[in-house]
Coordinates of C-alpha atoms in Angstrom, one line a residue:
M1 CA 97.8 42.7 133.1
N2 CA 99.3 45.6 135.2
S3 CA 99.1 43.5 138.3
I4 CA 101.0 40.6 136.6
R5 CA 103.6 43.1 135.5
K6 CA 103.9 44.7 139.0
R7 CA 104.3 41.2 140.5
R8 CA 107.0 40.3 138.0
N9 CA 108.9 43.5 138.8
G10 CA 108.7 42.8 142.5
Y11 CA 110.1 39.3 142.0
A12 CA 112.9 40.7 139.8
L13 CA 113.7 43.2 142.6
L14 CA 113.7 40.5 145.2
F15 CA 115.9 38.3 143.1
A16 CA 118.4 41.1 142.5
A17 CA 118.5 42.1 146.2
S18 CA 119.0 38.5 147.4
I19 CA 121.8 37.9 144.9
C20 CA 123.5 41.1 146.0
L21 CA 123.2 40.3 149.7
A22 CA 124.4 36.7 149.2
V23 CA 127.5 37.9 147.3
W24 CA 128.2 40.7 149.7
L25 CA 127.8 38.5 152.8
G26 CA 129.9 35.8 151.3
A27 CA 132.7 38.1 150.2
A28 CA 132.8 40.4 153.3
F29 CA 132.0 38.2 156.3
M30 CA 132.3 34.6 155.0
L31 CA 129.1 33.7 156.8
E32 CA 128.1 30.4 155.2
A33 CA 124.7 30.2 156.9
A34 CA 123.7 33.6 155.7
V35 CA 125.0 33.0 152.2
F36 CA 123.0 29.7 152.1
V37 CA 119.8 31.4 153.3
F38 CA 120.1 34.2 150.7
G39 CA 121.0 31.6 148.1
V40 CA 117.8 29.7 148.8
I41 CA 115.8 33.0 148.7
S42 CA 117.5 33.8 145.4
A43 CA 116.6 30.4 143.9
I44 CA 113.0 30.7 145.1
S45 CA 112.6 34.2 143.7
L46 CA 114.2 33.1 140.4
I47 CA 111.5 30.4 140.1
L48 CA 108.8 32.9 140.9
L49 CA 110.2 35.4 138.5
V50 CA 110.3 32.8 135.6
R51 CA 106.7 31.8 136.4
Q52 CA 105.5 35.4 136.4
C53 CA 107.4 36.1 133.2
C54 CA 105.5 33.2 131.5
L55 CA 102.2 34.5 132.9
L56 CA 103.0 38.0 131.5
Y57 CA 103.9 36.5 128.1
Y58 CA 100.5 34.7 128.0
A59 CA 98.7 37.9 129.1
I60 CA 100.3 39.9 126.4
L61 CA 99.5 37.2 123.8
I62 CA 95.9 37.2 124.9
C63 CA 95.7 41.0 124.8
D64 CA 97.4 41.3 121.4
N65 CA 95.0 38.8 119.8
R66 CA 91.8 40.0 121.4
I67 CA 88.4 39.2 120.0
L68 CA 86.4 41.0 122.6
A69 CA 87.1 43.1 125.7
V70 CA 84.4 43.7 128.4
P71 CA 84.4 45.5 131.8
S72 CA 83.2 42.6 134.0
A73 CA 82.7 38.8 134.2
L74 CA 80.8 36.3 136.3
I75 CA 82.7 32.9 136.6
S76 CA 81.0 29.7 137.6
T77 CA 82.8 26.3 137.7
S78 CA 81.4 22.7 137.5
D79 CA 81.6 22.4 141.3
C80 CA 79.2 25.4 141.7
H81 CA 81.7 28.0 142.8
M82 CA 80.8 31.5 141.6
K83 CA 83.0 34.5 141.4
K84 CA 82.3 38.0 140.2
N85 CA 85.1 40.1 138.8
T86 CA 84.7 43.7 137.9
V87 CA 88.0 44.2 136.1
E88 CA 88.6 44.2 132.4
T89 CA 88.1 40.9 130.8
V90 CA 89.7 40.0 127.4
V91 CA 88.6 37.1 125.2
S92 CA 91.2 35.9 122.7
T93 CA 92.0 33.1 120.4
F94 CA 94.3 31.6 123.0
G95 CA 92.2 32.1 126.1
I96 CA 90.6 34.6 128.4
L97 CA 92.3 37.1 130.7
I98 CA 90.1 38.2 133.7
G99 CA 92.0 40.7 135.8
S100 CA 95.2 38.8 136.6
E101 CA 93.8 35.3 136.1
I102 CA 94.5 33.6 132.8
Y103 CA 92.5 30.7 131.5
R104 CA 94.1 29.2 128.4
W105 CA 92.6 26.8 125.9
G106 CA 93.7 24.8 122.9
L107 CA 97.2 23.9 124.2
N108 CA 97.3 20.2 125.0
G109 CA 95.6 18.8 122.0
V110 CA 92.4 16.8 122.2
H111 CA 92.6 16.1 126.0
G112 CA 93.4 19.7 127.0
V113 CA 91.3 22.6 127.9
R114 CA 89.0 23.6 125.0
L115 CA 86.4 26.2 124.3
H116 CA 83.2 24.2 124.1
A117 CA 80.3 26.6 123.5
T118 CA 79.5 30.2 123.1
Q119 CA 76.1 31.9 123.4
I120 CA 75.2 35.5 122.9
D121 CA 72.0 37.0 124.1
Q122 CA 70.9 40.7 124.3
K123 CA 72.9 41.4 127.5
R124 CA 75.6 38.7 127.9
I125 CA 78.0 36.4 126.2
Y126 CA 78.4 33.0 127.8
L127 CA 81.6 31.0 127.2
T128 CA 81.9 27.4 128.4
F129 CA 85.3 25.8 128.4
G130 CA 87.2 23.1 130.2
D131 CA 88.5 19.6 130.0
A132 CA 87.1 16.2 131.1
A133 CA 87.7 17.0 134.8
R134 CA 86.5 20.6 135.1
T135 CA 84.2 22.9 133.2
I136 CA 84.1 26.7 133.6
R137 CA 81.3 29.0 132.4
V138 CA 82.0 32.7 132.1
E139 CA 79.2 35.3 131.7
L140 CA 80.3 38.6 130.1
L141 CA 78.3 41.8 129.9
H142 CA 79.0 42.8 126.3
G143 CA 77.1 46.1 125.9
M144 CA 76.4 45.6 122.2
T145 CA 73.2 47.2 121.0
E146 CA 73.3 46.6 117.2
K147 CA 72.6 43.2 115.6
Q148 CA 75.4 43.8 113.2
E149 CA 77.9 44.1 116.1
V150 CA 76.7 40.8 117.5
L151 CA 77.0 39.1 114.0
D152 CA 80.5 40.5 113.6
T153 CA 81.5 39.3 117.0
S154 CA 80.0 35.9 116.3
Q155 CA 81.8 35.7 113.0
K156 CA 85.1 36.7 114.7
L157 CA 84.6 34.0 117.4
L158 CA 84.0 31.4 114.7
Y159 CA 87.0 32.4 112.6
E160 CA 89.4 32.7 115.6
T161 CA 88.3 29.8 117.8
G162 CA 86.3 27.5 115.5
I163 CA 83.3 27.6 117.8
K164 CA 80.0 28.9 116.4
A165 CA 78.2 31.2 118.7
D166 CA 74.5 30.6 119.4
I167 CA 72.7 33.9 119.0
I168 CA 69.6 34.1 121.3
G169 CA 66.9 36.8 121.2
W170 CA 68.2 39.0 118.4

């Protein structure tokens, strides 16, 4: 989440600097071409700033409603791409935050991205989510050693997401 916040602050700084330069060049030198260029840069940085603010909002929403937080994740997609992330991963009612990537589910009704299945074994939690076009499977090292912790996490997943976790090997 810190990388999203840093990017947002960078876009805000770029936006403020480009606005100031456009106003200063327009007032002091009357250079229409320079004002136009900095105006375009200001518009692009405003769009990037708004987009980053939305991402930060969703990241805060996911972190505030966390079900589980783990140190690393292995992501595989339906077209066999695999990616390993060793940054903190947060699973929430609204989606999953892996580093600075946000995967949201449950937004667009029946046809949107949904959490499909959850499995918990002795070392990992497997989350499968997606829509009709793309499915993503995430493996999370959970570090739970007690069966009661697993049952509590399973119950919390059921309560928060409506998906019953399959408990394997406990």
